[in-house]
Amino acid sequence: MAVFNQKSVLDMIKEFRKNWRALCNSERTTVCGADSMLLALQLSMAENNKQHSGEFTVSLSDVLLTWKYLLHEKLNLPVENMDMTDHYEDIRKIYDDFLKNSNMLDLIDVYQKCRALTSNCENYNTISPVQLLARKIIFSYLNLLVNSKNDLAVAYILNIPDRGLGREAFTDLKHAAREKQMSIFLVATSFIRTIELGGKGYAPPPSDPLRTHVKGLSNFINFIDKLDEILGEIPNPSVAGGQILSVIKMQLIKGQNSRDPFYKAIEEVAQDLDLRINNIINSQEGVVAVSTTDISPARPKSHAINHGTAYCGRDTVKALLVLLDEEAANAPTKNKAELLYDEENTIHHHGTSILTLFRGYKFICWKINSWNKFWKCSPGQK
């Protein structure tokens, strides 16, 4: 069985971070790990099916078959004897455009840019559904904090905890994002800022569909603002990272029974990530200080980093990026069906499947342009 060496992937990603100016357009570009690659592919295939047959849906077996072909093709491995999904080129374009618009690069893109990855590997990672959910939620909050263009992260956490922002709210946000050619989070932020600060002369018209969701969107944006304040006001990355995780944890378990598996999973994940952030900071002590010497100390704290975070939050952002890179370097979860679920009766803890949320939205209008060697992928494996 093929195995996957996470350390090799992390070394590659670290090299990518060191040379980000030459390899990507933004310091905040995040890496799309294996699980997110699968989700992006599922959404791209569903969008392609909608364009050709009118149905925004796709079978799990077709996703896994195309996943295997995609990995081989992207790595320039032989594909002559492999089955190829209909309209594969269209699917590939939708997939690439989705990642570009979300300010993400998938692991193979990073590999192709760095040209430095060994082929040693580890066993597959199996995780319970509730643990998988807890990890995805917390990592999505951290991802959005670092990369505000990440629509996949917004889809995961917009209504977790329950803010009354279900499928209808997400659909209205998607349509507004398409019209304004902006990310979903930026559309939501702009709308709430206009409501709160714009006054009557600049207020959105009563006919604006987002007005129906003002309460929930305000709750969501104000919560992200709270996390961003911690990021920008606490210069110590260890303290800032711990507080960010604590605030996210308290938001997620508020009102929950302490014996609930979701409650326990959130606490365990938050505790683990807090430890990992401290380990990252301790292992890189002194490196972060050196890396910021190109920024004049005369600049005020309000100096923005990528128009997002105050100057003193830069070290915390770097620590969070390392944490997100580590997550992206993980092998895909073995139970892929849990990741790609679409049945309406399998909604996880206030959540709706990603495929359901994106149903009805035209990816191509966002105006965005064998991994077998490392991971074993077969249609029968879930």
C-alpha positions as a Python dict, from the first residue, in 0.01 Angstrom:
ca = {
    (1, 'M'): (0, 0, 0),
    (2, 'A'): (125, 345, -84),
    (3, 'V'): (218, 555, 214),
    (4, 'F'): (232, 929, 266),
    (5, 'N'): (507, 1119, 450),
    (6, 'Q'): (353, 1424, 615),
    (7, 'K'): (694, 1561, 712),
    (8, 'S'): (800, 1570, 346),
    (9, 'V'): (485, 1759, 255),
    (10, 'L'): (536, 2001, 542),
    (11, 'D'): (894, 2061, 429),
    (12, 'M'): (760, 2139, 84),
    (13, 'I'): (499, 2379, 221),
    (14, 'K'): (760, 2552, 437),
    (15, 'E'): (968, 2606, 125),
    (16, 'F'): (659, 2745, -44),
    (17, 'R'): (606, 2989, 247),
    (18, 'K'): (967, 3107, 231),
    (19, 'N'): (930, 3187, -139),
    (20, 'W'): (565, 3292, -150),
    (21, 'R'): (638, 3618, -332),
    (22, 'A'): (764, 3426, -633),
    (23, 'L'): (507, 3146, -615),
    (24, 'C'): (172, 3316, -548),
    (25, 'N'): (4, 3656, -541),
    (26, 'S'): (-79, 3680, -173),
    (27, 'E'): (89, 3615, 160),
    (28, 'R'): (-248, 3491, 283),
    (29, 'T'): (-286, 3220, 19),
    (30, 'T'): (-386, 2902, 201),
    (31, 'V'): (-314, 2544, 102),
    (32, 'C'): (-606, 2325, 4),
    (33, 'G'): (-548, 1988, 171),
    (34, 'A'): (-665, 1651, 49),
    (35, 'D'): (-1011, 1664, 206),
    (36, 'S'): (-1076, 2015, 75),
    (37, 'M'): (-954, 1908, -269),
    (38, 'L'): (-1217, 1631, -264),
    (39, 'L'): (-1491, 1875, -164),
    (40, 'A'): (-1387, 2124, -432),
    (41, 'L'): (-1389, 1846, -690),
    (42, 'Q'): (-1734, 1729, -578),
    (43, 'L'): (-1872, 2082, -613),
    (44, 'S'): (-1707, 2126, -953),
    (45, 'M'): (-1855, 1801, -1083),
    (46, 'A'): (-2199, 1891, -952),
    (47, 'E'): (-2176, 2231, -1121),
    (48, 'N'): (-2072, 2066, -1448),
    (49, 'N'): (-2366, 1825, -1423),
    (50, 'K'): (-2599, 2117, -1369),
    (51, 'Q'): (-2470, 2290, -1681),
    (52, 'H'): (-2516, 1977, -1892),
    (53, 'S'): (-2820, 1809, -1737),
    (54, 'G'): (-2978, 2068, -1507),
    (55, 'E'): (-2914, 1871, -1186),
    (56, 'F'): (-2662, 1999, -927),
    (57, 'T'): (-2571, 1655, -800),
    (58, 'V'): (-2301, 1391, -841),
    (59, 'S'): (-2251, 1035, -718),
    (60, 'L'): (-1977, 951, -469),
    (61, 'S'): (-1838, 680, -699),
    (62, 'D'): (-1801, 931, -984),
    (63, 'V'): (-1622, 1175, -752),
    (64, 'L'): (-1370, 912, -642),
    (65, 'L'): (-1317, 792, -999),
    (66, 'T'): (-1251, 1148, -1117),
    (67, 'W'): (-1036, 1217, -809),
    (68, 'K'): (-806, 932, -910),
    (69, 'Y'): (-785, 1059, -1269),
    (70, 'L'): (-728, 1418, -1151),
    (71, 'L'): (-438, 1316, -929),
    (72, 'H'): (-273, 1117, -1207),
    (73, 'E'): (-318, 1396, -1459),
    (74, 'K'): (-193, 1673, -1231),
    (75, 'L'): (116, 1468, -1144),
    (76, 'N'): (178, 1376, -1510),
    (77, 'L'): (135, 1007, -1436),
    (78, 'P'): (1, 762, -1702),
    (79, 'V'): (-375, 795, -1762),
    (80, 'E'): (-409, 598, -2086),
    (81, 'N'): (-583, 298, -1929),
    (82, 'M'): (-794, 495, -1682),
    (83, 'D'): (-1162, 574, -1715),
    (84, 'M'): (-1229, 944, -1764),
    (85, 'T'): (-1550, 1118, -1659),
    (86, 'D'): (-1756, 1289, -1929),
    (87, 'H'): (-1673, 1659, -1971),
    (88, 'Y'): (-1357, 1615, -1764),
    (89, 'E'): (-1190, 1923, -1914),
    (90, 'D'): (-1487, 2138, -1810),
    (91, 'I'): (-1473, 1992, -1458),
    (92, 'R'): (-1101, 2062, -1436),
    (93, 'K'): (-1152, 2425, -1538),
    (94, 'I'): (-1430, 2476, -1283),
    (95, 'Y'): (-1208, 2317, -1015),
    (96, 'D'): (-908, 2537, -1100),
    (97, 'D'): (-1121, 2852, -1113),
    (98, 'F'): (-1281, 2772, -777),
    (99, 'L'): (-942, 2743, -607),
    (100, 'K'): (-813, 3059, -772),
    (101, 'N'): (-1114, 3260, -663),
    (102, 'S'): (-1080, 3123, -309),
    (103, 'N'): (-713, 3229, -289),
    (104, 'M'): (-606, 2867, -244),
    (105, 'L'): (-353, 2633, -402),
    (106, 'D'): (-397, 2259, -375),
    (107, 'L'): (-112, 2038, -259),
    (108, 'I'): (-21, 1931, -611),
    (109, 'D'): (-1, 2294, -725),
    (110, 'V'): (238, 2361, -436),
    (111, 'Y'): (435, 2049, -526),
    (112, 'Q'): (463, 2153, -889),
    (113, 'K'): (580, 2499, -785),
    (114, 'C'): (838, 2376, -535),
    (115, 'R'): (950, 2054, -710),
    (116, 'A'): (1059, 1910, -380),
    (117, 'L'): (858, 1621, -241),
    (118, 'T'): (962, 1264, -164),
    (119, 'S'): (734, 971, -237),
    (120, 'N'): (747, 810, 109),
    (121, 'C'): (410, 788, 282),
    (122, 'E'): (205, 706, 593),
    (123, 'N'): (-115, 517, 650),
    (124, 'Y'): (-455, 665, 600),
    (125, 'N'): (-612, 872, 871),
    (126, 'T'): (-943, 742, 1006),
    (127, 'I'): (-1147, 975, 1222),
    (128, 'S'): (-1496, 955, 1369),
    (129, 'P'): (-1769, 1170, 1207),
    (130, 'V'): (-1802, 1398, 1511),
    (131, 'Q'): (-1425, 1445, 1536),
    (132, 'L'): (-1408, 1516, 1164),
    (133, 'L'): (-1682, 1777, 1202),
    (134, 'A'): (-1517, 1944, 1503),
    (135, 'R'): (-1183, 1969, 1325),
    (136, 'K'): (-1336, 2104, 1005),
    (137, 'I'): (-1533, 2370, 1195),
    (138, 'I'): (-1243, 2501, 1403),
    (139, 'F'): (-998, 2490, 1114),
    (140, 'S'): (-1252, 2672, 896),
    (141, 'Y'): (-1274, 2956, 1150),
    (142, 'L'): (-894, 2980, 1156),
    (143, 'N'): (-877, 2957, 777),
    (144, 'L'): (-1127, 3238, 730),
    (145, 'L'): (-937, 3451, 980),
    (146, 'V'): (-625, 3413, 766),
    (147, 'N'): (-785, 3402, 420),
    (148, 'S'): (-1110, 3599, 394),
    (149, 'K'): (-1165, 3483, 34),
    (150, 'N'): (-1214, 3120, 136),
    (151, 'D'): (-1577, 3050, 44),
    (152, 'L'): (-1542, 2683, 144),
    (153, 'A'): (-1457, 2789, 500),
    (154, 'V'): (-1760, 3023, 508),
    (155, 'A'): (-1986, 2738, 395),
    (156, 'Y'): (-1868, 2523, 687),
    (157, 'I'): (-1917, 2778, 964),
    (158, 'L'): (-2178, 3031, 853),
    (159, 'N'): (-2446, 2853, 1053),
    (160, 'I'): (-2238, 2672, 1315),
    (161, 'P'): (-2341, 2742, 1582),
    (162, 'D'): (-2698, 2792, 1465),
    (163, 'R'): (-2748, 3155, 1358),
    (164, 'G'): (-3057, 3100, 1149),
    (165, 'L'): (-2840, 3118, 836),
    (166, 'G'): (-2942, 2806, 652),
    (167, 'R'): (-2948, 2719, 285),
    (168, 'E'): (-3161, 3021, 187),
    (169, 'A'): (-2921, 3268, 349),
    (170, 'F'): (-2619, 3103, 191),
    (171, 'T'): (-2788, 3107, -150),
    (172, 'D'): (-2867, 3479, -117),
    (173, 'L'): (-2505, 3546, -24),
    (174, 'K'): (-2380, 3344, -319),
    (175, 'H'): (-2599, 3535, -562),
    (176, 'A'): (-2484, 3868, -418),
    (177, 'A'): (-2122, 3754, -442),
    (178, 'R'): (-2172, 3657, -806),
    (179, 'E'): (-2331, 3991, -893),
    (180, 'K'): (-2060, 4194, -719),
    (181, 'Q'): (-1776, 3959, -815),
    (182, 'M'): (-1661, 3942, -454),
    (183, 'S'): (-1601, 3667, -202),
    (184, 'I'): (-1898, 3557, 7),
    (185, 'F'): (-1742, 3679, 331),
    (186, 'L'): (-1662, 4021, 185),
    (187, 'V'): (-2021, 4055, 61),
    (188, 'A'): (-2157, 3969, 406),
    (189, 'T'): (-1911, 4208, 574),
    (190, 'S'): (-1990, 4491, 335),
    (191, 'F'): (-2363, 4444, 386),
    (192, 'I'): (-2341, 4448, 767),
    (193, 'R'): (-2102, 4745, 768),
    (194, 'T'): (-2345, 4940, 551),
    (195, 'I'): (-2633, 4857, 783),
    (196, 'E'): (-2438, 4948, 1097),
    (197, 'L'): (-2238, 5247, 978),
    (198, 'G'): (-2376, 5373, 649),
    (199, 'G'): (-2683, 5562, 766),
    (200, 'K'): (-3015, 5589, 584),
    (201, 'G'): (-2865, 5737, 270),
    (202, 'Y'): (-2644, 5433, 213),
    (203, 'A'): (-2863, 5160, 358),
    (204, 'P'): (-2944, 4866, 128),
    (205, 'P'): (-3293, 4886, -24),
    (206, 'P'): (-3578, 4701, 149),
    (207, 'S'): (-3590, 4464, -147),
    (208, 'D'): (-3236, 4338, -81),
    (209, 'P'): (-3269, 3962, -4),
    (210, 'L'): (-2993, 3987, 257),
    (211, 'R'): (-3214, 4207, 476),
    (212, 'T'): (-3399, 3891, 579),
    (213, 'H'): (-3078, 3761, 733),
    (214, 'V'): (-2951, 4077, 908),
    (215, 'K'): (-2957, 3930, 1259),
    (216, 'G'): (-2770, 3612, 1170),
    (217, 'L'): (-2519, 3785, 942),
    (218, 'S'): (-2452, 4050, 1205),
    (219, 'N'): (-2388, 3775, 1461),
    (220, 'F'): (-2148, 3600, 1224),
    (221, 'I'): (-1955, 3911, 1115),
    (222, 'N'): (-1930, 4050, 1468),
    (223, 'F'): (-1795, 3716, 1590),
    (224, 'I'): (-1525, 3715, 1320),
    (225, 'D'): (-1451, 4078, 1414),
    (226, 'K'): (-1398, 3962, 1772),
    (227, 'L'): (-1144, 3705, 1657),
    (228, 'D'): (-977, 3963, 1434),
    (229, 'E'): (-948, 4204, 1729),
    (230, 'I'): (-762, 3939, 1928),
    (231, 'L'): (-538, 3881, 1629),
    (232, 'G'): (-463, 4249, 1590),
    (233, 'E'): (-436, 4362, 1951),
    (234, 'I'): (-234, 4087, 2123),
    (235, 'P'): (128, 4085, 2003),
    (236, 'N'): (219, 3755, 2172),
    (237, 'P'): (120, 3484, 1920),
    (238, 'S'): (97, 3214, 2188),
    (239, 'V'): (-149, 3420, 2394),
    (240, 'A'): (-340, 3537, 2087),
    (241, 'G'): (-368, 3185, 1945),
    (242, 'G'): (-491, 3048, 2277),
    (243, 'Q'): (-752, 3321, 2314),
    (244, 'I'): (-876, 3277, 1958),
    (245, 'L'): (-922, 2903, 2013),
    (246, 'S'): (-1089, 2965, 2350),
    (247, 'V'): (-1339, 3212, 2201),
    (248, 'I'): (-1421, 2975, 1914),
    (249, 'K'): (-1462, 2683, 2154),
    (250, 'M'): (-1694, 2875, 2388),
    (251, 'Q'): (-1905, 2989, 2094),
    (252, 'L'): (-1943, 2632, 1968),
    (253, 'I'): (-2022, 2460, 2301),
    (254, 'K'): (-2243, 2734, 2443),
    (255, 'G'): (-2571, 2578, 2557),
    (256, 'Q'): (-2449, 2226, 2475),
    (257, 'N'): (-2452, 1933, 2714),
    (258, 'S'): (-2100, 1858, 2840),
    (259, 'R'): (-2165, 1487, 2782),
    (260, 'D'): (-2253, 1543, 2417),
    (261, 'P'): (-1991, 1389, 2181),
    (262, 'F'): (-1974, 1715, 1984),
    (263, 'Y'): (-1898, 1911, 2304),
    (264, 'K'): (-1618, 1671, 2395),
    (265, 'A'): (-1478, 1671, 2041),
    (266, 'I'): (-1464, 2052, 2029),
    (267, 'E'): (-1283, 2066, 2363),
    (268, 'E'): (-1033, 1801, 2256),
    (269, 'V'): (-961, 1965, 1921),
    (270, 'A'): (-922, 2312, 2076),
    (271, 'Q'): (-685, 2177, 2342),
    (272, 'D'): (-480, 1990, 2081),
    (273, 'L'): (-453, 2295, 1854),
    (274, 'D'): (-354, 2522, 2142),
    (275, 'L'): (-68, 2283, 2222),
    (276, 'R'): (32, 2264, 1856),
    (277, 'I'): (38, 2643, 1821),
    (278, 'N'): (268, 2670, 2122),
    (279, 'N'): (491, 2398, 1980),
    (280, 'I'): (507, 2583, 1648),
    (281, 'I'): (601, 2908, 1822),
    (282, 'N'): (860, 2742, 2048),
    (283, 'S'): (1021, 2556, 1758),
    (284, 'Q'): (1050, 2873, 1553),
    (285, 'E'): (1157, 3110, 1829),
    (286, 'G'): (1363, 3385, 1681),
    (287, 'V'): (1272, 3297, 1321),
    (288, 'V'): (954, 3507, 1320),
    (289, 'A'): (1139, 3811, 1453),
    (290, 'V'): (1398, 3784, 1176),
    (291, 'S'): (1132, 3743, 909),
    (292, 'T'): (965, 4073, 998),
    (293, 'T'): (1277, 4287, 973),
    (294, 'D'): (1175, 4405, 627),
    (295, 'I'): (892, 4605, 788),
    (296, 'S'): (995, 4938, 931),
    (297, 'P'): (940, 4960, 1310),
    (298, 'A'): (832, 5318, 1253),
    (299, 'R'): (510, 5199, 1097),
    (300, 'P'): (211, 5232, 1331),
    (301, 'K'): (26, 4932, 1471),
    (302, 'S'): (-262, 5011, 1241),
    (303, 'H'): (-46, 4924, 940),
    (304, 'A'): (-248, 4654, 764),
    (305, 'I'): (-116, 4319, 655),
    (306, 'N'): (-298, 4218, 338),
    (307, 'H'): (-564, 4474, 428),
    (308, 'G'): (-675, 4250, 712),
    (309, 'T'): (-474, 4231, 1031),
    (310, 'A'): (-303, 4496, 1243),
    (311, 'Y'): (78, 4502, 1248),
    (312, 'C'): (117, 4327, 1583),
    (313, 'G'): (-91, 4031, 1460),
    (314, 'R'): (158, 3932, 1193),
    (315, 'D'): (340, 3673, 1407),
    (316, 'T'): (12, 3509, 1503),
    (317, 'V'): (-93, 3490, 1138),
    (318, 'K'): (235, 3316, 1056),
    (319, 'A'): (182, 3064, 1336),
    (320, 'L'): (-175, 2998, 1218),
    (321, 'L'): (-52, 2951, 861),
    (322, 'V'): (193, 2685, 981),
    (323, 'L'): (-92, 2512, 1167),
    (324, 'L'): (-314, 2526, 857),
    (325, 'D'): (-27, 2397, 645),
    (326, 'E'): (16, 2101, 879),
    (327, 'E'): (-354, 2022, 844),
    (328, 'A'): (-337, 2053, 466),
    (329, 'A'): (-42, 1811, 461),
    (330, 'N'): (-246, 1535, 629),
    (331, 'A'): (-348, 1235, 425),
    (332, 'P'): (-718, 1231, 330),
    (333, 'T'): (-964, 1085, 576),
    (334, 'K'): (-1040, 722, 506),
    (335, 'N'): (-1416, 766, 553),
    (336, 'K'): (-1468, 990, 248),
    (337, 'A'): (-1846, 937, 252),
    (338, 'E'): (-1864, 1133, 577),
    (339, 'L'): (-1677, 1418, 413),
    (340, 'L'): (-1886, 1427, 95),
    (341, 'Y'): (-2230, 1345, 239),
    (342, 'D'): (-2530, 1496, 62),
    (343, 'E'): (-2841, 1331, 203),
    (344, 'E'): (-3072, 1585, 364),
    (345, 'N'): (-3133, 1344, 652),
    (346, 'T'): (-2763, 1326, 737),
    (347, 'I'): (-2722, 1689, 841),
    (348, 'H'): (-2448, 1713, 1104),
    (349, 'H'): (-2518, 1928, 1409),
    (350, 'H'): (-2687, 2235, 1257),
    (351, 'G'): (-2485, 2187, 938),
    (352, 'T'): (-2599, 2133, 582),
    (353, 'S'): (-2388, 1946, 330),
    (354, 'I'): (-2150, 2160, 127),
    (355, 'L'): (-2298, 2021, -194),
    (356, 'T'): (-2648, 2124, -83),
    (357, 'L'): (-2533, 2475, 10),
    (358, 'F'): (-2366, 2534, -325),
    (359, 'R'): (-2649, 2377, -525),
    (360, 'G'): (-2796, 2626, -768),
    (361, 'Y'): (-2485, 2842, -786),
    (362, 'K'): (-2289, 2879, -1106),
    (363, 'F'): (-1918, 2847, -1027),
    (364, 'I'): (-1807, 2959, -1368),
    (365, 'C'): (-1960, 3301, -1309),
    (366, 'W'): (-1721, 3373, -1027),
    (367, 'K'): (-1485, 3512, -1288),
    (368, 'I'): (-1188, 3308, -1179),
    (369, 'N'): (-988, 3176, -1440),
    (370, 'S'): (-154, 962, -963),
    (371, 'W'): (-174, 1149, -643),
    (372, 'N'): (-195, 763, -617),
    (373, 'K'): (176, 789, -590),
    (374, 'F'): (125, 928, -241),
    (375, 'W'): (-234, 837, -149),
    (376, 'K'): (-421, 523, -244),
    (377, 'C'): (-755, 622, -392),
    (378, 'S'): (-1010, 369, -518),
    (379, 'P'): (-1384, 411, -584),
    (380, 'G'): (-1463, 140, -330),
    (381, 'Q'): (-1273, 307, -47),
    (382, 'K'): (-1464, 537, 188),
}
